[in-house]
Tab-separated table of C-alpha atoms in Angstrom:
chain	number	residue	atom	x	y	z
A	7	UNK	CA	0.000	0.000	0.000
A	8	UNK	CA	0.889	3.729	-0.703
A	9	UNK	CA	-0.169	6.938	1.174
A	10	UNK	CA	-1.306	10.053	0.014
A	11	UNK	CA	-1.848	13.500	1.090
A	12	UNK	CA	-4.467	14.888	-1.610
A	13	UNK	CA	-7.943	13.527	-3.856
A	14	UNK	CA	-5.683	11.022	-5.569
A	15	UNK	CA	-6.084	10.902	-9.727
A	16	UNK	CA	-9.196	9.413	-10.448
A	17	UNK	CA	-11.326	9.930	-7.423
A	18	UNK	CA	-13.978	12.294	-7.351
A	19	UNK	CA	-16.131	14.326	-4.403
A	20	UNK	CA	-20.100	14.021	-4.352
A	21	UNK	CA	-22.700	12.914	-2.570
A	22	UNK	CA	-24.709	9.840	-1.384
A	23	UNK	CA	-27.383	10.949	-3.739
A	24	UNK	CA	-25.360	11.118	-6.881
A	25	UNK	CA	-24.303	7.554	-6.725
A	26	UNK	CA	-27.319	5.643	-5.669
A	27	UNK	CA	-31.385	6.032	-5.807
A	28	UNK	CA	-33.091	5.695	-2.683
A	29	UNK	CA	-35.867	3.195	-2.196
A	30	UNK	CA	-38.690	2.959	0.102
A	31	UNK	CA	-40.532	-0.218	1.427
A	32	UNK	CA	-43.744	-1.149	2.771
A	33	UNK	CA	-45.608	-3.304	5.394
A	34	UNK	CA	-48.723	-5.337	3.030
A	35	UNK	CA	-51.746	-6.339	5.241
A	36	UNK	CA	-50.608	-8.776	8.189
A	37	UNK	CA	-54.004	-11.106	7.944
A	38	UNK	CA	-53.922	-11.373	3.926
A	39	UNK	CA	-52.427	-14.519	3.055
A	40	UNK	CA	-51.933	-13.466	-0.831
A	41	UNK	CA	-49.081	-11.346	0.573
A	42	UNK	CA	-47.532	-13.882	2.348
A	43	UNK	CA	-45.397	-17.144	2.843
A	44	UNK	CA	-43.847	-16.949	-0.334
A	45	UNK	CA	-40.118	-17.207	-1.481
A	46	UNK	CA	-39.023	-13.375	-1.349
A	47	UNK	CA	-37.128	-12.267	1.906
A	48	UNK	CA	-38.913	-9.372	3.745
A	49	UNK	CA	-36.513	-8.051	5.290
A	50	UNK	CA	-37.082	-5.779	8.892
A	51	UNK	CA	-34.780	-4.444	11.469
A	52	UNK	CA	-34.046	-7.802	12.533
A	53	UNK	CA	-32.329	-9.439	10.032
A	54	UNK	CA	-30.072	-6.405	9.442
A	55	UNK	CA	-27.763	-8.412	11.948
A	56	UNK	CA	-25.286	-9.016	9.074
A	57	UNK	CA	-23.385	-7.524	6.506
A	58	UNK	CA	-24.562	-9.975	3.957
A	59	UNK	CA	-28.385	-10.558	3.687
A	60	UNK	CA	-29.615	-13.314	2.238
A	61	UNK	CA	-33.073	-14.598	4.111
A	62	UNK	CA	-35.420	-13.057	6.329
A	63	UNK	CA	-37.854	-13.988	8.678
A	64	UNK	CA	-40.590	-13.335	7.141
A	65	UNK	CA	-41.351	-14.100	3.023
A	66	UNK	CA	-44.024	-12.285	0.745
A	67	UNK	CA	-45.550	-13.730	-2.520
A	68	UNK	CA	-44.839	-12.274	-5.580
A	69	UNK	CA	-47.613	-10.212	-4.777
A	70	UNK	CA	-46.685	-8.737	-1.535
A	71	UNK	CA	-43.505	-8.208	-3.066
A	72	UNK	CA	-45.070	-5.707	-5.115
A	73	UNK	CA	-47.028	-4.111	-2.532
A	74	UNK	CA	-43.949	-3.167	-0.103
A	75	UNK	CA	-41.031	-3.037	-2.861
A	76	UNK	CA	-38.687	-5.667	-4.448
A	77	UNK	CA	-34.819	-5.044	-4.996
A	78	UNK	CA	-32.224	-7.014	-6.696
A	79	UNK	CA	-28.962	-8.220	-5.598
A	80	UNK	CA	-26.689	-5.722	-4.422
A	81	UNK	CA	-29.124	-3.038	-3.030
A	82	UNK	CA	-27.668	-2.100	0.309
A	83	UNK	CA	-30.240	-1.758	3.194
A	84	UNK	CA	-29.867	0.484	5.905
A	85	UNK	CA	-32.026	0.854	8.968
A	86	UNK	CA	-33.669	4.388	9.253
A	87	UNK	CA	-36.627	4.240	12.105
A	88	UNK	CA	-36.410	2.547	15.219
A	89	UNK	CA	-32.239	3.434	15.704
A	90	UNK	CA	-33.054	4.557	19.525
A	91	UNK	CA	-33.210	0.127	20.345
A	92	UNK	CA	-29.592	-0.124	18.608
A	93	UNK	CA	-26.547	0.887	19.460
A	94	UNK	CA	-25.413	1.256	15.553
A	95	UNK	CA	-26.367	1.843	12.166
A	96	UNK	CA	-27.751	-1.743	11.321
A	97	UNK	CA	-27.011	-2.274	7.709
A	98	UNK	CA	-25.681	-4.843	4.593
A	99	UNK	CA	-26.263	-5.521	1.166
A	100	UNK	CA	-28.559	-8.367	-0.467
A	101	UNK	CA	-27.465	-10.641	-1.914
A	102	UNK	CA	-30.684	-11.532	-3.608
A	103	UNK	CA	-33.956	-10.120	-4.492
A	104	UNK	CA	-35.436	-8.964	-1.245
A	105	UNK	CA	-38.103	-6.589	-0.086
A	106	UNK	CA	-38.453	-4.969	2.881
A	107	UNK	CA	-40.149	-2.805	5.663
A	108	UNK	CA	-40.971	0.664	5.844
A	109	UNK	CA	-38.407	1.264	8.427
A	110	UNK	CA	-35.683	0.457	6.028
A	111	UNK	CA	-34.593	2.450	3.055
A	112	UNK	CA	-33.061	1.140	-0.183
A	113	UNK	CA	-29.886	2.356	-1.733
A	114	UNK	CA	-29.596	0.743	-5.033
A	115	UNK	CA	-25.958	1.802	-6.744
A	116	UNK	CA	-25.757	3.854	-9.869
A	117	UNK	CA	-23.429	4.049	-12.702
A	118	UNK	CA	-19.919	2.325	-11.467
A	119	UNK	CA	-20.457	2.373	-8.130
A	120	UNK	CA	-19.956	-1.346	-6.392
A	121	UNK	CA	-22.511	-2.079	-3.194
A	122	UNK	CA	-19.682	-3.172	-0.990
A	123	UNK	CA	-17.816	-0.047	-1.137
A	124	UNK	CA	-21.203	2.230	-0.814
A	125	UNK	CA	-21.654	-0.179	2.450
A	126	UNK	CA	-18.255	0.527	3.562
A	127	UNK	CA	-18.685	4.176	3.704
A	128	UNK	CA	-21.677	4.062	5.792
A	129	UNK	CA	-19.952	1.884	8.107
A	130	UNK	CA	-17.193	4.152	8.234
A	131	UNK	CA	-19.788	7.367	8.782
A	132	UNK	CA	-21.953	5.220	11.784
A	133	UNK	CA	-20.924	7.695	14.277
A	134	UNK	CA	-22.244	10.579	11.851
A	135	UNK	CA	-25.432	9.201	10.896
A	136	UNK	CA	-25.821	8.506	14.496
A	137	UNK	CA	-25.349	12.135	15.527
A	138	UNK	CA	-27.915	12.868	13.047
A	139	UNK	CA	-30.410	10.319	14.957
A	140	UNK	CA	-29.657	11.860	17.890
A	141	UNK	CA	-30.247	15.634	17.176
A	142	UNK	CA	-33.468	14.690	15.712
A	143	UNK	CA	-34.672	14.525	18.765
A	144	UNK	CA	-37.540	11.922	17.716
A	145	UNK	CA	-38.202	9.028	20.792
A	146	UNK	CA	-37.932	5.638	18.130
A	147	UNK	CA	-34.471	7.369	16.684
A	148	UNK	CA	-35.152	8.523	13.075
A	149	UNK	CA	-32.669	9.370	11.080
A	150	UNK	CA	-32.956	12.280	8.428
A	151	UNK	CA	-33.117	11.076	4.797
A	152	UNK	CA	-31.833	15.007	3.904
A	153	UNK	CA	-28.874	14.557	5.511
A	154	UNK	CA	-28.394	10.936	4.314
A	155	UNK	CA	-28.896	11.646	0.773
A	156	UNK	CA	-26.434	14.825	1.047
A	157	UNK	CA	-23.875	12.873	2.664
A	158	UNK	CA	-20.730	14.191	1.186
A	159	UNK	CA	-18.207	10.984	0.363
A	160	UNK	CA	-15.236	10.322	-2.115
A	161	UNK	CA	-15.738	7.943	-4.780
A	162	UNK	CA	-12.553	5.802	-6.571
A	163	UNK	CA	-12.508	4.282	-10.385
A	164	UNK	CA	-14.293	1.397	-9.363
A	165	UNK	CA	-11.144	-1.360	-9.817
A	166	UNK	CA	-9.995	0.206	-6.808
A	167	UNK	CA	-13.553	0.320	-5.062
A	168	UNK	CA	-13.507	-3.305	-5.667
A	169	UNK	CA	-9.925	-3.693	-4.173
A	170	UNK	CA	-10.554	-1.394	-1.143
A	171	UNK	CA	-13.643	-3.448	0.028
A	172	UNK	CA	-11.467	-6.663	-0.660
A	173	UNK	CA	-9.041	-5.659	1.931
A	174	UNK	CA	-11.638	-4.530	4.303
A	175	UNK	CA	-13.317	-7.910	3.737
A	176	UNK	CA	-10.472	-9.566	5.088
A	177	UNK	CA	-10.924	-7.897	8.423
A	178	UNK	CA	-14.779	-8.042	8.390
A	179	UNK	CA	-14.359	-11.677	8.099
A	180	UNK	CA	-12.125	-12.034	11.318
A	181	UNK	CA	-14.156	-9.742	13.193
A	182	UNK	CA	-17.240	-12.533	12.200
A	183	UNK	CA	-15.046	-15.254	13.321
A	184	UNK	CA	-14.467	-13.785	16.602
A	185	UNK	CA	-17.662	-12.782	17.043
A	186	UNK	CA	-18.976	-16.367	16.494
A	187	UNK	CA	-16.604	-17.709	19.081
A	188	UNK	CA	-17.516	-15.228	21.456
A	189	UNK	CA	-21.042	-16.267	21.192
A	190	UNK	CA	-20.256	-19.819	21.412
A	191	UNK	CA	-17.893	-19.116	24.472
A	192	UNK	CA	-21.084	-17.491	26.283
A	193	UNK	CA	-23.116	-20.299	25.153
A	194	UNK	CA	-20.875	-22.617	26.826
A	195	UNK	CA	-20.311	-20.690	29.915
A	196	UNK	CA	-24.213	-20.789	30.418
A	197	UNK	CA	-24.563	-24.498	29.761
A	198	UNK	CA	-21.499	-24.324	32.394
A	199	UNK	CA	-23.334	-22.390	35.561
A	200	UNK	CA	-26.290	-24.130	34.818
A	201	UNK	CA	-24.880	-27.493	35.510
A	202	UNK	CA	-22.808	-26.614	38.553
A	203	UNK	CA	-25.038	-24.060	40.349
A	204	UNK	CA	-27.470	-26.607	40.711
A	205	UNK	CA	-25.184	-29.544	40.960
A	206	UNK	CA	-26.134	-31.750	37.758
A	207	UNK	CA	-22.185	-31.136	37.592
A	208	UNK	CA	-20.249	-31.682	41.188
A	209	UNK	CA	-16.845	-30.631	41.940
A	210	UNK	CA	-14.709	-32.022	44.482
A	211	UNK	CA	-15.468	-35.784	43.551
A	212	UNK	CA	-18.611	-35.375	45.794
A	213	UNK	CA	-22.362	-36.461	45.496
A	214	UNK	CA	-23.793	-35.369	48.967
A	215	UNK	CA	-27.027	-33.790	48.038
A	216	UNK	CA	-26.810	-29.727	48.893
A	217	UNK	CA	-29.526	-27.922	51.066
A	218	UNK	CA	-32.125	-25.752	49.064
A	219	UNK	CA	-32.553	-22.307	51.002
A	220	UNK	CA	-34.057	-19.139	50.603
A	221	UNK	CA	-32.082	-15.722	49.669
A	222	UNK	CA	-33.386	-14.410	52.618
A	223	UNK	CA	-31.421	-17.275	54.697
A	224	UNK	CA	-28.085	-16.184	53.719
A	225	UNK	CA	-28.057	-12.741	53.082
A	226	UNK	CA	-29.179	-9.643	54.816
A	227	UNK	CA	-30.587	-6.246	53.534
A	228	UNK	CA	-28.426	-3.145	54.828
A	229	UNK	CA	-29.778	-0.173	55.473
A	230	UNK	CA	-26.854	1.679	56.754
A	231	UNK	CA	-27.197	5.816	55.175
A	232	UNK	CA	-24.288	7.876	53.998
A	233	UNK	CA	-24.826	10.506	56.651
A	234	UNK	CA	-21.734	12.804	55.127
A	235	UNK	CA	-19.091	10.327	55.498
A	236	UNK	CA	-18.923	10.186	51.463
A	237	UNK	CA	-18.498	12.955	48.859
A	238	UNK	CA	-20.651	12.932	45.642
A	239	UNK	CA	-17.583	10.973	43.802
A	240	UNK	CA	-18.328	7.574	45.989
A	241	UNK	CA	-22.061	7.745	44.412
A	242	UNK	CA	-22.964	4.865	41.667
A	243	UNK	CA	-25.626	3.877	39.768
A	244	UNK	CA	-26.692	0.811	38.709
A	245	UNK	CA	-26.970	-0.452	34.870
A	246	UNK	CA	-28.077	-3.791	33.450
A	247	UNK	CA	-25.037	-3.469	30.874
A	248	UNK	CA	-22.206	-2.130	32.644
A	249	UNK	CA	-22.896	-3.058	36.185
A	250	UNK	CA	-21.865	-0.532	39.029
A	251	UNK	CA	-20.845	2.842	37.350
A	252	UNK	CA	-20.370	6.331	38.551
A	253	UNK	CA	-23.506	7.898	38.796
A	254	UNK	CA	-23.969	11.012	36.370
A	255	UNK	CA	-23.835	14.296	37.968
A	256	UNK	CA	-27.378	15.498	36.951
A	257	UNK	CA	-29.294	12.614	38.573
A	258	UNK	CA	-27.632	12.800	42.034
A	259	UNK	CA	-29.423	14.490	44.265
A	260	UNK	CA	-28.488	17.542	46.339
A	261	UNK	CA	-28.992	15.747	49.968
A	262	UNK	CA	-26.867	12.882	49.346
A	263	UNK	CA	-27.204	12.211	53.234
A	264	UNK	CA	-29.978	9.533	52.604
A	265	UNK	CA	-27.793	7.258	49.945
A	266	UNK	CA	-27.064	3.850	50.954
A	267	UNK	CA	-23.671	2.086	51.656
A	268	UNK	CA	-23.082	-0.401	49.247
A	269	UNK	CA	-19.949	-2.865	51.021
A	270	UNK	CA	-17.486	-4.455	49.236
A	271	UNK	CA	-19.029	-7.864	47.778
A	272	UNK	CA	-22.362	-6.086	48.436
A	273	UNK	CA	-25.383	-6.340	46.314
A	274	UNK	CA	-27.231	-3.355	44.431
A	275	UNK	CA	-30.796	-3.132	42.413
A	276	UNK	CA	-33.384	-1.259	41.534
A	277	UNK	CA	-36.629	-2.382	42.458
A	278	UNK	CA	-38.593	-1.704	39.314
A	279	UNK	CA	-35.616	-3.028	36.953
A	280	UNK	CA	-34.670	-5.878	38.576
A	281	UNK	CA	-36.814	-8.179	36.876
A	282	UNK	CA	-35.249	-7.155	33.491
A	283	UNK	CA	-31.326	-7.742	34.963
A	284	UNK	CA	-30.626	-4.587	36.413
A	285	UNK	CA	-28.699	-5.805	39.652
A	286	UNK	CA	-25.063	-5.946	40.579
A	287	UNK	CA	-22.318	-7.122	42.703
A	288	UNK	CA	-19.751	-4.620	43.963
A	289	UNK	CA	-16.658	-5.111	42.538
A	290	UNK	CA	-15.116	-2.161	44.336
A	291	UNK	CA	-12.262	-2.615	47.491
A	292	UNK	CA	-13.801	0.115	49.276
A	293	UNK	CA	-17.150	1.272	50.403
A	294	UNK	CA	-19.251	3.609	47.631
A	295	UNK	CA	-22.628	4.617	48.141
A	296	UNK	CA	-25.982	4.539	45.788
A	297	UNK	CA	-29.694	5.948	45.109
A	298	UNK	CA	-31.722	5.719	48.602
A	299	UNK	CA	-34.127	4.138	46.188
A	300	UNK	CA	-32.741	1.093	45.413
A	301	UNK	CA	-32.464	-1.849	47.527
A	302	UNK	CA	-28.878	-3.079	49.238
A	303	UNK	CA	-27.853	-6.294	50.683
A	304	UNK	CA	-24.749	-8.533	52.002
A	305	UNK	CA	-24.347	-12.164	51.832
A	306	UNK	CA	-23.604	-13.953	55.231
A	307	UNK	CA	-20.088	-14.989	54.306
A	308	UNK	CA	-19.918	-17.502	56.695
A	309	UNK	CA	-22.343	-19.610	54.201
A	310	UNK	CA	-22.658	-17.539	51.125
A	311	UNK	CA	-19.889	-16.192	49.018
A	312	UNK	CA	-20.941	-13.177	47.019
A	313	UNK	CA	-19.389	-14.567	43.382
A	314	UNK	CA	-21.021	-17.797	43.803
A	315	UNK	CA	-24.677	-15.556	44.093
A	316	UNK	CA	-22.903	-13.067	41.402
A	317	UNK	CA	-23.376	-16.586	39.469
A	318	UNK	CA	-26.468	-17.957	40.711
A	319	UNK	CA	-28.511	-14.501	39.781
A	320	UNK	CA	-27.670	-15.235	35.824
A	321	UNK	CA	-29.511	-18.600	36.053
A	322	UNK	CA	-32.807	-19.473	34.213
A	323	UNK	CA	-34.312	-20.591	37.798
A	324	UNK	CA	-32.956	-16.707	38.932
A	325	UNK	CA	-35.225	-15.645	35.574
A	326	UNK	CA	-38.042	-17.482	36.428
A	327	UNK	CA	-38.554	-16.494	39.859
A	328	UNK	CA	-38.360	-12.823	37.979
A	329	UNK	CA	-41.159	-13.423	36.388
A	330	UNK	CA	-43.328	-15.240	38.459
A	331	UNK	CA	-43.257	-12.330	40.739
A	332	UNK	CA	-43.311	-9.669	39.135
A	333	UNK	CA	-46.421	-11.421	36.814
A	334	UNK	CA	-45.216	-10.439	33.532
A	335	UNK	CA	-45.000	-7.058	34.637
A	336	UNK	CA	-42.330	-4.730	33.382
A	337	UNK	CA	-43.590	-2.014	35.815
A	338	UNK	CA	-43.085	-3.919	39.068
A	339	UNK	CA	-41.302	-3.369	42.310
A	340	UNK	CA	-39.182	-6.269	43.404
A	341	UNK	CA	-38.319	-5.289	47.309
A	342	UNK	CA	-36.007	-7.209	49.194
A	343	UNK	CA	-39.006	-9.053	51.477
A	344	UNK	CA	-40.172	-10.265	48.261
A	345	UNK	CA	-36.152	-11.256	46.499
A	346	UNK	CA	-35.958	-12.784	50.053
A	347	UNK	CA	-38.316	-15.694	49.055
A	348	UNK	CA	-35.574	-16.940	46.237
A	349	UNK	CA	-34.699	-20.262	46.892
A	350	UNK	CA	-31.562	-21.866	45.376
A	351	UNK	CA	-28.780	-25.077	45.878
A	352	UNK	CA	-26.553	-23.795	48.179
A	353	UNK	CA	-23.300	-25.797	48.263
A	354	UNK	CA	-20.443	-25.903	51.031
A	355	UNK	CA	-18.132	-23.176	50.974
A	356	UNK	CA	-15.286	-24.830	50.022
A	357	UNK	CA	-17.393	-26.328	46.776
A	358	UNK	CA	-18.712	-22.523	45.858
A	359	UNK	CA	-15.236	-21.721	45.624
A	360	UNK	CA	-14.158	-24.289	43.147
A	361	UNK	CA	-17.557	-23.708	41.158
A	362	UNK	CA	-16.975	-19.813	40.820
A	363	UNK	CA	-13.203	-20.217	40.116
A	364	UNK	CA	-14.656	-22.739	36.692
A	365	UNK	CA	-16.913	-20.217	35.887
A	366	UNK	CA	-14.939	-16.880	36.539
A	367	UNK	CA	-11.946	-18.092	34.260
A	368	UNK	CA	-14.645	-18.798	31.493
A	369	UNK	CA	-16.071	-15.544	31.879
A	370	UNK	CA	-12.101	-13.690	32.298
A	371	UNK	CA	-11.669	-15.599	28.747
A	372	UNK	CA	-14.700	-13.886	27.195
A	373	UNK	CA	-13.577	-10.463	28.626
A	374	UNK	CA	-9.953	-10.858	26.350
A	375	UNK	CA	-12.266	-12.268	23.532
A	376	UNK	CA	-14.316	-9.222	23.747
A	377	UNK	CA	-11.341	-6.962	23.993
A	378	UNK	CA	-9.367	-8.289	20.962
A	379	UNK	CA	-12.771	-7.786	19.487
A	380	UNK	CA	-12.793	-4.009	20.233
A	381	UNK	CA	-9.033	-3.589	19.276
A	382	UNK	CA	-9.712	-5.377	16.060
A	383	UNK	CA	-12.531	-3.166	15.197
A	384	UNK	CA	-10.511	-0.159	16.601
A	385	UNK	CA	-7.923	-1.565	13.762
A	386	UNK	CA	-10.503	-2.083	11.261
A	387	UNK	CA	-12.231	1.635	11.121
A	388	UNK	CA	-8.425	3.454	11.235
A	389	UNK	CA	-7.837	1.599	8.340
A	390	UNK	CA	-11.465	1.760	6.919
A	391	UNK	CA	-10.832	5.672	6.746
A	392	UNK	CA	-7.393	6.146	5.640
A	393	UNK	CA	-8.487	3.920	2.899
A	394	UNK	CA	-11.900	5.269	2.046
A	395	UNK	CA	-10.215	8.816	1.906
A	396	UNK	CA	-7.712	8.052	-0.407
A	397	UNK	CA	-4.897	8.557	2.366
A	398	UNK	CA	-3.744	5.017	2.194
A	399	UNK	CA	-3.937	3.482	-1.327
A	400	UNK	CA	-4.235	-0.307	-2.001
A	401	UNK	CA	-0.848	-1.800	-3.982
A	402	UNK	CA	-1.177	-0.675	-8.229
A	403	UNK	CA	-3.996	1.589	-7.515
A	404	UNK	CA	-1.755	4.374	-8.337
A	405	UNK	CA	-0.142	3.240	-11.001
A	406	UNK	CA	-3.065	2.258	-12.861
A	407	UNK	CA	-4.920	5.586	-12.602
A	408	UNK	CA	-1.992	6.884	-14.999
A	409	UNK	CA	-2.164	4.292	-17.294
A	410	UNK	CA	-5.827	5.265	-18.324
């Protein structure tokens, strides 16, 4: 490869419009069955889960087809309503005849313009057309087709489109392997803390049935109150995603007299998002405090280690217990007196130990998966936009620009 500092020879400035024609799509009638259950992909926000889209969910006859809208091959599909449930820019390109929903637009190339590469510049502009999303102010996320279709970009002869995306490829199709293994390493590690947390796998060469007890046996809710001995920078909140995290400035209140100690080892939820994951273990050496509305408690660590519950609240029996009290609800308030009536396996302590050493080196081996992920991708998008800027040229790309 070759660098350069200026529009190398060739390469022209435009915009998103100039290069491709925007397509809407459509939602036929859900209870008419000439629409539907034929062989054409209808394609939704869900199956934008890949860079390649081939099938779909759902199919539409030939004459549903015609009543939402039918692409061919190499139409790239980008998600457009709905962004505020995603963290990205879902998007790929067909690679068939699909049709699709009217929450996803259509960009079918024009001229010599090759899908892949039009793809690759949208991934490479995610954070963009996310800012976009985001000062639109609208609640599902919306982003605005204006600003899409003016999108200013940099477009190569397309021999070196084709090249460009071919070296990208190469790291998409890493990033895909690791991403597989990463879900098959979490797969695993469920299968894993299902089996030991409730003994269908012992350690320890032992069979002695364990005693079943309640939550409420073997931990203890605290109710111990800040009362000045902390400053606003011991305050965290909790999140379903990230666990215990400093709590943003705006939301803490001015009295911070009423917060809650949260010990080391300690336990942390929200009552009315508990039921959807939102509970955590401190991970912290020191004493931090948190929201005087949530609910804290301590395991009895003379029969309960905290990691071994830290493990036992990801189970399916942990889920189920979820749901049977809060009834389906996602409104309800799950206090401790009611968390109390939990009942699980509970091991000796000797036993927990060896069970949440297994399981916390399977999870530690996720957390490096996930971060080679991120430097990867990190990798991926420098390159992406020296590359899709002309910066960094793929090898002959130069030299065949003069010889036209």
């Amino acid at each position: 490869m070759t660098t350069s500092t200026t529009l190398p020879l060739g390469w022209r400035a435009t915009t998103l419009s100039e290069v491709v024609d925007f397509k809407s799509g459509g939602t036929p009638a859900k209870n008419d069955d000439r629409f539907w259950g034929g062989a054409i992909p209808w394609v939704s926000a869900k199956d934008l889960k890949s860079l390649r889209i081939s099938d779909s969910a759902d199919h539409l006859t030939v004459e549903g087809a015609t009543r939402s809208r039918c692409v061919e091959a190499g139409t790239v599909l980008l998600l457009v309503r709905g962004m505020a449930l995603h963290k990205d820019v879902p998007m790929g390109v067909a690679t068939r005849s699909v049709s699709f929903n009217q929450d996803v637009k259509g960009l079918v190339p024009r001229g010599e313009v090759y899908p892949d590469f039009i793809l690759n510049l949208l991934l490479a502009r995610k954070e963009d057309l996310l800012k976009n999303v985001e000062s639109a102010g609208h609640g599902t996320g919306k982003l605005n087709t204006d600003f899409l279709q003016s999108l200013p970009i940099l477009i190569p002869p397309l021999a070196e489109q084709k090249r460009i995306t071919e070296v990208l490829s190469t790291w998409d199709d890493s990033l895909m392997c690791l991403a597989r293994q990463i879900a098959r390493k979490h797969e695993a590690t469920s299968y894993l803390r299902e089996a030991l947390v409730r003994g269908a796998l012992r350690m320890k060469r032992r069979f002695k049935p364990w005693p079943v007890v309640s939550l409420g046996d073997v931990t203890e809710n605290l109710s111990a109150r800040n009362s000045g001995r902390f400053d606003r920078n011991s305050v965290m909140g909790v999140t379903k995603a990230d666990g215990l995290v400093p709590m943003k400035e705006h939301v803490i209140a001015d009295d911070i007299g009423r917060y809650l100690i949260l010990p080391p080892g300690g336990f942390a939820y929200n009552p009315m998002r508990i039921n959807i994951g939102s509970i955590t273990m401190s991970e912290f050496e020191e004493d931090v405090i948190v929201s005087p509305d949530y609910v804290v408690f301590a395991c009895d660590a003379s029969r309960l280690l905290p990691r071994f519950l830290n493990h036992v609240r990801r189970t399916k029996a942990w889920s189920d217990f979820m749901t049977i009290a809060g009834n389906g609800s996602v409104r309800v308030r799950i206090y401790y007196a009611s968390l109390a009536d939990f009942e699980f396996h509970l091991p000796p302590l000797d036993e927990q130990r060896a069970i949440v050493e297994v399981l916390d080196d399977a999870e530690r081996e996720i957390l490096s998966l996930m971060a080679e992920q991120a430097a990867l991708e990190k990798q991926r998008d420098a390159l992406a936009t020296e590359l899709l800027t002309g910066r960094l040229r793929v090898r002959g790309a130069a030299k065949a620009a003069f010889a036209r």
